Every structure is written in structure tokens, then in C-alpha cells.
């Protein structure tokens, strides 16, 4: 089922569209609306359908109940009289588009992909001068789905964790609407516990021919507890093979990704390796199994050493007391990324996609 929404002032909608005003609060029985209308207003400029009026959603979230799956979403944004600046995130904090700028009288029609799980699409709007004229939400089975299996360095963070960001959370913004990123990564998981919790099985149920499965673990395989620990020379490899076999069983493409480094430097400013044999194991398995490899460990080492101990604080989740409301006492996290860091690491993943000549992904990069 497709959904068409005409945002703005008044009650008259474009034919085939549902009108959304600044007062339309989400109700489960209706299945759409703003989560909170406090910071939403609306204006009408002229009588043009769709573009003649709009909602102004400052930090507002629009919800619509949909079936799980991939969607192509078209956003129309602009203002006849004023320049605009709009940002869009999906399902909470997942970046889907670069910032959208228009000049007075210009209207942008931007398309992006979203993979929905949990029966609800959540679009967060922000920016210096946000405008939403219209939304078109159309289900699609033709897109390539890029599945991500991994840990907290990959996962989608919640709004309460801002500015924490896994690299998978921002990967969608690098792709056109032809590729939908389905981020199944979950904090604290290892190759073993991810499977034990049924998370790989959930991916298998959705995988289809031509899709991709990117696999990055290692941080938690090192942990000593029975539920997560794997040995890099035996059980780590055994579990990684299950991901490879899962992808191949559906004619999808598995891609192994070495663990991104932590922020640990020695006295000379060189990065310390905290993953050891787990990194070598992934490279060896990729060669034996004939699987494409993105060596994110090597790429992140180069980046972090270039930035140095001080510069990497803007990549990792470092903040002074009072700097971020969600970490009001300050934070010193040498494993997880803030939003800027998630973007930098995602850029390295895109670099790896190009280097591995993954053509059906390369052709849809922005």
C-alpha cells in the first residue's frame, strides 16, 4: 500500500493525498500524524497543489503506520518566498539524505530509501528553515537491500543516545533510493550471541538474490562470558562462516568487514591494536572462502593516526560536562562514535565498496 501526504494550512488536499496540518497529532487508530505538534506550524503561499503550502517542523517527528519492508520515499520541500534548509532522518536517528537547501521559489524533490521494521515509519525533520510540502511513501520490492550484521559500532543509536552513532546509522545517506540499508546490528553482540538470539535468522528471512550482507564483529567476541566469547582460530571462524553460508543460500553477496579500531594510542601517537588475532582471522577467512573484504581496521588505523589523540576526540564519543544533554556529566568513550565519527567511518565503508568493485552498489552511490 502506498501513502501520499499533502502538508500545509487548511483542509483541502491534492487529489489522492491526505492532508496533514500542523495540528495533526498521531493517533494509533488513524495511523499517521506528528508525534508532538508543539514545534510545528503551517503556512500557505499560493494556490498551487502540493507546493503552495507547507508545514514547518522544527525538530518534529512524523509517524505513519506501514507494513515492514522497503519503501521509496519522495519528499517535496521548498518555499515560494524564502530560502529553506531541511534535514531528514528516518526511524529515529538514521541519516537518509544530505541537508537540503533551496532558494526562494525553488522546490526540491528528493527520493530516498527506508527499510522499515516494527510496523512504523518515523521521519525526523530539522534544519535552520525546514519545510515539508509533501511526502510520497511507496513500497518497493525492486531495491537492493544492504543488510548489516554487527555490534554497537555499526548499530542505529536511539534518540536518547545522541550524538552516539554507529557507522551503519548514517550509511543510507551515501546511497540513492535504489539501495535500502537494513541495519540489524545490535550493541553488545558477538558473532555467537547475534546468531543465538535469532538475529541472523531474521536477516535470512528477508534476504533475496542480489542483496548484500556486510558482517562486522570482533569487539564482543573478545569478551570472556560464555554467551559471547569465541576463539579467533576456531569458533570465531565457525560462526563467521554461518553468515557467509546464509548469504550464499539466498544468492546474496557476503562481505566481511574487519573490526574498526578503538581509540588507544601509545606515547609516540601510534594506534594500539586491541583486536589482535581477530583481525587476521577475518582476512584469512575471506581469502579461503573467496569473500570480498573491507579492511576497516587498516582504514580506521590510518584515519585515527592522521587525526591523532586530540583530533580523534571529535570522532569518538568524547564530550565535556554540559556539552550534550544526554551526557550531562561528560563522557570519555574510546570505542563508540559521535555523529561526525559515524560519518567518517561510513565514508571508509564506501571507499571499500569502490575498492572491491561492488558494481551493483557503486552504481547507486550518491
PDB file of C-alpha atoms in Angstrom, residues 53-271:
ATOM      1  CA  UNK A  53       1.526  25.447   1.331  1.00  0.00           C
ATOM      2  CA  UNK A  54       3.683  23.512   3.778  1.00  0.00           C
ATOM      3  CA  UNK A  55       4.359  22.550   7.374  1.00  0.00           C
ATOM      4  CA  UNK A  56       7.380  23.913   9.241  1.00  0.00           C
ATOM      5  CA  UNK A  57       8.563  21.079  11.522  1.00  0.00           C
ATOM      6  CA  UNK A  58      11.353  22.275  13.816  1.00  0.00           C
ATOM      7  CA  UNK A  59      12.752  19.108  15.366  1.00  0.00           C
ATOM      8  CA  UNK A  60       9.432  17.345  14.773  1.00  0.00           C
ATOM      9  CA  UNK A  61       8.752  13.670  14.104  1.00  0.00           C
ATOM     10  CA  UNK A  62       6.142  12.446  11.625  1.00  0.00           C
ATOM     11  CA  UNK A  63       4.829   8.911  12.140  1.00  0.00           C
ATOM     12  CA  UNK A  64       2.908   6.652   9.805  1.00  0.00           C
ATOM     13  CA  UNK A  65       1.986   3.016  10.343  1.00  0.00           C
ATOM     14  CA  UNK A  66       3.113   0.798   7.461  1.00  0.00           C
ATOM     15  CA  UNK A  67       3.891  -2.830   6.819  1.00  0.00           C
ATOM     16  CA  UNK A  68       7.500  -3.913   7.285  1.00  0.00           C
ATOM     17  CA  UNK A  69       9.676  -3.799   4.187  1.00  0.00           C
ATOM     18  CA  UNK A  70      11.469  -1.423   1.851  1.00  0.00           C
ATOM     19  CA  UNK A  71       9.994   1.891   0.756  1.00  0.00           C
ATOM     20  CA  UNK A  72      10.906   4.606  -1.709  1.00  0.00           C
ATOM     21  CA  UNK A  73      10.071   7.947  -0.154  1.00  0.00           C
ATOM     22  CA  UNK A  74       9.779  11.188  -2.079  1.00  0.00           C
ATOM     23  CA  UNK A  75       9.972  14.456  -0.180  1.00  0.00           C
ATOM     24  CA  UNK A  76       8.914  17.753  -1.733  1.00  0.00           C
ATOM     25  CA  UNK A  77      10.347  20.761   0.080  1.00  0.00           C
ATOM     26  CA  UNK A  78      10.586  24.467  -0.721  1.00  0.00           C
ATOM     27  CA  UNK A  79       9.078  27.899  -0.250  1.00  0.00           C
ATOM     28  CA  UNK A  80       7.979  30.479  -2.828  1.00  0.00           C
ATOM     29  CA  UNK A  81       9.151  33.414  -0.711  1.00  0.00           C
ATOM     30  CA  UNK A  82      12.144  32.242   1.305  1.00  0.00           C
ATOM     31  CA  UNK A  83      15.251  30.040   1.257  1.00  0.00           C
ATOM     32  CA  UNK A  84      14.953  26.744   3.134  1.00  0.00           C
ATOM     33  CA  UNK A  85      17.204  24.282   4.919  1.00  0.00           C
ATOM     34  CA  UNK A  86      15.781  20.869   5.834  1.00  0.00           C
ATOM     35  CA  UNK A  87      17.328  17.775   7.374  1.00  0.00           C
ATOM     36  CA  UNK A  88      15.737  14.319   7.410  1.00  0.00           C
ATOM     37  CA  UNK A  89      16.383  11.231   9.494  1.00  0.00           C
ATOM     38  CA  UNK A  90      14.371   8.019   9.408  1.00  0.00           C
ATOM     39  CA  UNK A  91      13.338   5.586  12.127  1.00  0.00           C
ATOM     40  CA  UNK A  92      14.682   7.894  14.804  1.00  0.00           C
ATOM     41  CA  UNK A  93      18.260   8.900  14.068  1.00  0.00           C
ATOM     42  CA  UNK A  94      19.162   7.232  10.768  1.00  0.00           C
ATOM     43  CA  UNK A  95      20.506   9.708   8.229  1.00  0.00           C
ATOM     44  CA  UNK A  96      18.860   9.293   4.843  1.00  0.00           C
ATOM     45  CA  UNK A  97      19.676  12.491   2.943  1.00  0.00           C
ATOM     46  CA  UNK A  98      22.333  15.180   2.900  1.00  0.00           C
ATOM     47  CA  UNK A  99      20.987  18.539   4.054  1.00  0.00           C
ATOM     48  CA  UNK A 100      18.501  20.007   1.555  1.00  0.00           C
ATOM     49  CA  UNK A 101      18.902  23.684   0.634  1.00  0.00           C
ATOM     50  CA  UNK A 102      16.571  25.634  -1.660  1.00  0.00           C
ATOM     51  CA  UNK A 103      16.429  29.298  -2.647  1.00  0.00           C
ATOM     52  CA  UNK A 104      13.221  31.316  -2.722  1.00  0.00           C
ATOM     53  CA  UNK A 105      10.865  29.936  -5.360  1.00  0.00           C
ATOM     54  CA  UNK A 106      12.768  26.656  -5.709  1.00  0.00           C
ATOM     55  CA  UNK A 107      11.329  23.263  -4.805  1.00  0.00           C
ATOM     56  CA  UNK A 108      13.410  20.152  -4.244  1.00  0.00           C
ATOM     57  CA  UNK A 109      12.050  16.690  -4.955  1.00  0.00           C
ATOM     58  CA  UNK A 110      14.300  14.260  -3.108  1.00  0.00           C
ATOM     59  CA  UNK A 111      13.996  10.475  -3.119  1.00  0.00           C
ATOM     60  CA  UNK A 112      15.458   8.086  -0.574  1.00  0.00           C
ATOM     61  CA  UNK A 113      15.036   4.515   0.623  1.00  0.00           C
ATOM     62  CA  UNK A 114      13.962   3.286   4.054  1.00  0.00           C
ATOM     63  CA  UNK A 115      13.848  -0.244   5.411  1.00  0.00           C
ATOM     64  CA  UNK A 116      11.020  -0.405   7.970  1.00  0.00           C
ATOM     65  CA  UNK A 117      10.856  -2.902  10.822  1.00  0.00           C
ATOM     66  CA  UNK A 118       8.337  -2.765  13.631  1.00  0.00           C
ATOM     67  CA  UNK A 119       5.353  -1.575  11.599  1.00  0.00           C
ATOM     68  CA  UNK A 120       6.001   2.146  11.732  1.00  0.00           C
ATOM     69  CA  UNK A 121       7.903   4.682   9.644  1.00  0.00           C
ATOM     70  CA  UNK A 122       9.381   7.509  11.679  1.00  0.00           C
ATOM     71  CA  UNK A 123      10.727  10.610   9.933  1.00  0.00           C
ATOM     72  CA  UNK A 124      12.533  13.273  11.959  1.00  0.00           C
ATOM     73  CA  UNK A 125      12.699  16.748  10.428  1.00  0.00           C
ATOM     74  CA  UNK A 126      15.033  19.552  11.393  1.00  0.00           C
ATOM     75  CA  UNK A 127      17.255  22.235   9.933  1.00  0.00           C
ATOM     76  CA  UNK A 128      17.536  26.005  10.072  1.00  0.00           C
ATOM     77  CA  UNK A 129      14.401  26.592   7.969  1.00  0.00           C
ATOM     78  CA  UNK A 130      12.650  23.256   7.440  1.00  0.00           C
ATOM     79  CA  UNK A 131       9.722  22.851   5.054  1.00  0.00           C
ATOM     80  CA  UNK A 132       7.636  19.784   4.214  1.00  0.00           C
ATOM     81  CA  UNK A 133       5.256  20.270   1.289  1.00  0.00           C
ATOM     82  CA  UNK A 134       4.508  16.630   0.525  1.00  0.00           C
ATOM     83  CA  UNK A 135       5.532  13.038   1.189  1.00  0.00           C
ATOM     84  CA  UNK A 136       5.023  10.025  -1.059  1.00  0.00           C
ATOM     85  CA  UNK A 137       5.693   6.641   0.569  1.00  0.00           C
ATOM     86  CA  UNK A 138       5.676   3.760  -1.905  1.00  0.00           C
ATOM     87  CA  UNK A 139       6.559   0.128  -1.107  1.00  0.00           C
ATOM     88  CA  UNK A 140       9.202  -1.467  -3.311  1.00  0.00           C
ATOM     89  CA  UNK A 141      10.489  -4.990  -3.845  1.00  0.00           C
ATOM     90  CA  UNK A 142      12.907  -3.959  -6.589  1.00  0.00           C
ATOM     91  CA  UNK A 143      15.561  -2.276  -4.463  1.00  0.00           C
ATOM     92  CA  UNK A 144      18.840  -3.856  -3.463  1.00  0.00           C
ATOM     93  CA  UNK A 145      18.863  -4.337   0.297  1.00  0.00           C
ATOM     94  CA  UNK A 146      22.183  -3.901   2.079  1.00  0.00           C
ATOM     95  CA  UNK A 147      21.916  -5.849   5.341  1.00  0.00           C
ATOM     96  CA  UNK A 148      24.278  -5.086   8.211  1.00  0.00           C
ATOM     97  CA  UNK A 149      25.142  -7.600  10.925  1.00  0.00           C
ATOM     98  CA  UNK A 150      27.342  -6.273  13.700  1.00  0.00           C
ATOM     99  CA  UNK A 151      27.731  -4.660  17.096  1.00  0.00           C
ATOM    100  CA  UNK A 152      27.407  -1.197  18.660  1.00  0.00           C
ATOM    101  CA  UNK A 153      29.995   0.351  16.334  1.00  0.00           C
ATOM    102  CA  UNK A 154      27.570  -0.394  13.469  1.00  0.00           C
ATOM    103  CA  UNK A 155      24.136  -0.108  15.078  1.00  0.00           C
ATOM    104  CA  UNK A 156      21.424   2.561  14.898  1.00  0.00           C
ATOM    105  CA  UNK A 157      21.501   4.537  18.126  1.00  0.00           C
ATOM    106  CA  UNK A 158      18.366   5.715  19.900  1.00  0.00           C
ATOM    107  CA  UNK A 159      17.447   9.389  20.208  1.00  0.00           C
ATOM    108  CA  UNK A 160      18.332   9.252  23.902  1.00  0.00           C
ATOM    109  CA  UNK A 161      21.900   8.376  22.951  1.00  0.00           C
ATOM    110  CA  UNK A 162      22.572  11.420  20.752  1.00  0.00           C
ATOM    111  CA  UNK A 163      25.193  12.151  19.494  1.00  0.00           C
ATOM    112  CA  UNK A 164      26.200   8.460  19.619  1.00  0.00           C
ATOM    113  CA  UNK A 165      26.139   6.978  16.122  1.00  0.00           C
ATOM    114  CA  UNK A 166      27.154   3.673  14.593  1.00  0.00           C
ATOM    115  CA  UNK A 167      28.507   3.818  11.043  1.00  0.00           C
ATOM    116  CA  UNK A 168      25.527   1.814   9.792  1.00  0.00           C
ATOM    117  CA  UNK A 169      23.207   4.509  11.088  1.00  0.00           C
ATOM    118  CA  UNK A 170      24.486   7.026   8.524  1.00  0.00           C
ATOM    119  CA  UNK A 171      25.257   4.705   5.605  1.00  0.00           C
ATOM    120  CA  UNK A 172      21.917   5.251   3.829  1.00  0.00           C
ATOM    121  CA  UNK A 173      22.739   8.881   3.047  1.00  0.00           C
ATOM    122  CA  UNK A 174      25.506   7.721   0.686  1.00  0.00           C
ATOM    123  CA  UNK A 175      23.043   5.790  -1.498  1.00  0.00           C
ATOM    124  CA  UNK A 176      20.294   6.753  -3.879  1.00  0.00           C
ATOM    125  CA  UNK A 177      16.808   5.355  -3.358  1.00  0.00           C
ATOM    126  CA  UNK A 178      17.721   2.188  -5.282  1.00  0.00           C
ATOM    127  CA  UNK A 179      19.543   0.759  -2.232  1.00  0.00           C
ATOM    128  CA  UNK A 180      17.885   0.311   1.158  1.00  0.00           C
ATOM    129  CA  UNK A 181      20.128  -0.208   4.193  1.00  0.00           C
ATOM    130  CA  UNK A 182      18.668  -2.688   6.689  1.00  0.00           C
ATOM    131  CA  UNK A 183      20.727  -2.255   9.829  1.00  0.00           C
ATOM    132  CA  UNK A 184      20.290  -5.304  12.060  1.00  0.00           C
ATOM    133  CA  UNK A 185      23.435  -4.582  14.101  1.00  0.00           C
ATOM    134  CA  UNK A 186      22.908  -4.560  17.855  1.00  0.00           C
ATOM    135  CA  UNK A 187      25.095  -3.292  20.665  1.00  0.00           C
ATOM    136  CA  UNK A 188      26.942  -5.846  22.774  1.00  0.00           C
ATOM    137  CA  UNK A 189      26.602  -8.710  20.311  1.00  0.00           C
ATOM    138  CA  UNK A 190      29.257 -11.098  19.060  1.00  0.00           C
ATOM    139  CA  UNK A 191      29.151 -13.465  16.087  1.00  0.00           C
ATOM    140  CA  UNK A 192      27.873 -16.078  18.543  1.00  0.00           C
ATOM    141  CA  UNK A 193      25.239 -14.167  20.524  1.00  0.00           C
ATOM    142  CA  UNK A 194      23.837 -12.484  17.396  1.00  0.00           C
ATOM    143  CA  UNK A 195      23.024 -15.925  15.998  1.00  0.00           C
ATOM    144  CA  UNK A 196      21.799 -17.324  19.337  1.00  0.00           C
ATOM    145  CA  UNK A 197      19.257 -14.501  19.606  1.00  0.00           C
ATOM    146  CA  UNK A 198      17.800 -15.309  16.180  1.00  0.00           C
ATOM    147  CA  UNK A 199      19.077 -12.125  14.548  1.00  0.00           C
ATOM    148  CA  UNK A 200      20.800 -13.879  11.649  1.00  0.00           C
ATOM    149  CA  UNK A 201      17.674 -15.943  11.053  1.00  0.00           C
ATOM    150  CA  UNK A 202      15.648 -12.727  10.813  1.00  0.00           C
ATOM    151  CA  UNK A 203      18.023 -11.489   8.113  1.00  0.00           C
ATOM    152  CA  UNK A 204      17.814 -14.788   6.219  1.00  0.00           C
ATOM    153  CA  UNK A 205      14.021 -14.477   6.087  1.00  0.00           C
ATOM    154  CA  UNK A 206      14.348 -11.162   4.221  1.00  0.00           C
ATOM    155  CA  UNK A 207      17.429 -11.818   2.066  1.00  0.00           C
ATOM    156  CA  UNK A 208      16.894 -12.187  -1.665  1.00  0.00           C
ATOM    157  CA  UNK A 209      19.054 -12.695  -4.716  1.00  0.00           C
ATOM    158  CA  UNK A 210      21.290  -9.699  -5.400  1.00  0.00           C
ATOM    159  CA  UNK A 211      21.194  -8.336  -1.860  1.00  0.00           C
ATOM    160  CA  UNK A 212      24.307  -7.827   0.277  1.00  0.00           C
ATOM    161  CA  UNK A 213      25.205  -8.860   3.810  1.00  0.00           C
ATOM    162  CA  UNK A 214      28.023  -6.860   5.437  1.00  0.00           C
ATOM    163  CA  UNK A 215      29.425  -8.606   8.535  1.00  0.00           C
ATOM    164  CA  UNK A 216      31.484  -6.788  11.184  1.00  0.00           C
ATOM    165  CA  UNK A 217      32.112  -8.297  14.617  1.00  0.00           C
ATOM    166  CA  UNK A 218      35.073  -8.824  16.934  1.00  0.00           C
ATOM    167  CA  UNK A 219      34.616  -6.252  19.702  1.00  0.00           C
ATOM    168  CA  UNK A 220      32.449  -8.565  21.788  1.00  0.00           C
ATOM    169  CA  UNK A 221      33.847 -11.890  20.598  1.00  0.00           C
ATOM    170  CA  UNK A 222      36.782 -10.919  22.810  1.00  0.00           C
ATOM    171  CA  UNK A 223      34.600 -10.827  25.930  1.00  0.00           C
ATOM    172  CA  UNK A 224      35.057 -13.652  28.432  1.00  0.00           C
ATOM    173  CA  UNK A 225      31.411 -14.530  29.079  1.00  0.00           C
ATOM    174  CA  UNK A 226      30.118 -17.794  27.650  1.00  0.00           C
ATOM    175  CA  UNK A 227      27.267 -16.189  25.727  1.00  0.00           C
ATOM    176  CA  UNK A 228      29.592 -14.068  23.568  1.00  0.00           C
ATOM    177  CA  UNK A 229      33.162 -15.341  23.619  1.00  0.00           C
ATOM    178  CA  UNK A 230      34.651 -17.002  20.555  1.00  0.00           C
ATOM    179  CA  UNK A 231      38.198 -18.119  19.849  1.00  0.00           C
ATOM    180  CA  UNK A 232      39.762 -16.341  16.853  1.00  0.00           C
ATOM    181  CA  UNK A 233      41.331 -19.507  15.485  1.00  0.00           C
ATOM    182  CA  UNK A 234      38.277 -21.775  15.836  1.00  0.00           C
ATOM    183  CA  UNK A 235      34.779 -20.707  16.937  1.00  0.00           C
ATOM    184  CA  UNK A 236      35.063 -17.139  15.595  1.00  0.00           C
ATOM    185  CA  UNK A 237      35.709 -18.550  12.135  1.00  0.00           C
ATOM    186  CA  UNK A 238      32.979 -21.146  12.533  1.00  0.00           C
ATOM    187  CA  UNK A 239      30.408 -18.506  13.363  1.00  0.00           C
ATOM    188  CA  UNK A 240      31.516 -16.131  10.598  1.00  0.00           C
ATOM    189  CA  UNK A 241      31.083 -18.984   8.111  1.00  0.00           C
ATOM    190  CA  UNK A 242      27.431 -19.222   9.131  1.00  0.00           C
ATOM    191  CA  UNK A 243      26.882 -15.644   7.952  1.00  0.00           C
ATOM    192  CA  UNK A 244      28.636 -16.348   4.670  1.00  0.00           C
ATOM    193  CA  UNK A 245      26.601 -19.516   4.144  1.00  0.00           C
ATOM    194  CA  UNK A 246      23.378 -17.657   4.998  1.00  0.00           C
ATOM    195  CA  UNK A 247      24.006 -15.035   2.335  1.00  0.00           C
ATOM    196  CA  UNK A 248      25.013 -17.553  -0.293  1.00  0.00           C
ATOM    197  CA  UNK A 249      21.981 -19.708   0.433  1.00  0.00           C
ATOM    198  CA  UNK A 250      19.834 -16.803  -0.790  1.00  0.00           C
ATOM    199  CA  UNK A 251      22.118 -15.874  -3.713  1.00  0.00           C
ATOM    200  CA  UNK A 252      23.085 -12.714  -1.813  1.00  0.00           C
ATOM    201  CA  UNK A 253      26.630 -11.357  -1.586  1.00  0.00           C
ATOM    202  CA  UNK A 254      28.501 -11.679   1.740  1.00  0.00           C
ATOM    203  CA  UNK A 255      31.147  -9.050   2.548  1.00  0.00           C
ATOM    204  CA  UNK A 256      33.432  -9.408   5.562  1.00  0.00           C
ATOM    205  CA  UNK A 257      34.474  -6.241   7.402  1.00  0.00           C
ATOM    206  CA  UNK A 258      37.360  -6.213   9.879  1.00  0.00           C
ATOM    207  CA  UNK A 259      36.713  -4.568  13.257  1.00  0.00           C
ATOM    208  CA  UNK A 260      37.036  -0.801  13.411  1.00  0.00           C
ATOM    209  CA  UNK A 261      39.790   0.181  15.829  1.00  0.00           C
ATOM    210  CA  UNK A 262      39.330   1.635  19.292  1.00  0.00           C
ATOM    211  CA  UNK A 263      40.919   4.954  20.279  1.00  0.00           C
ATOM    212  CA  UNK A 264      44.044   3.763  22.077  1.00  0.00           C
ATOM    213  CA  UNK A 265      47.373   5.436  21.311  1.00  0.00           C
ATOM    214  CA  UNK A 266      50.905   4.778  22.531  1.00  0.00           C
ATOM    215  CA  UNK A 267      53.292   7.516  23.660  1.00  0.00           C
ATOM    216  CA  UNK A 268      54.502   8.108  20.101  1.00  0.00           C
ATOM    217  CA  UNK A 269      50.989   8.710  18.757  1.00  0.00           C
ATOM    218  CA  UNK A 270      50.701   5.323  17.050  1.00  0.00           C
ATOM    219  CA  UNK A 271      47.442   3.423  17.382  1.00  0.00           C
TER     220      UNK A 271
END
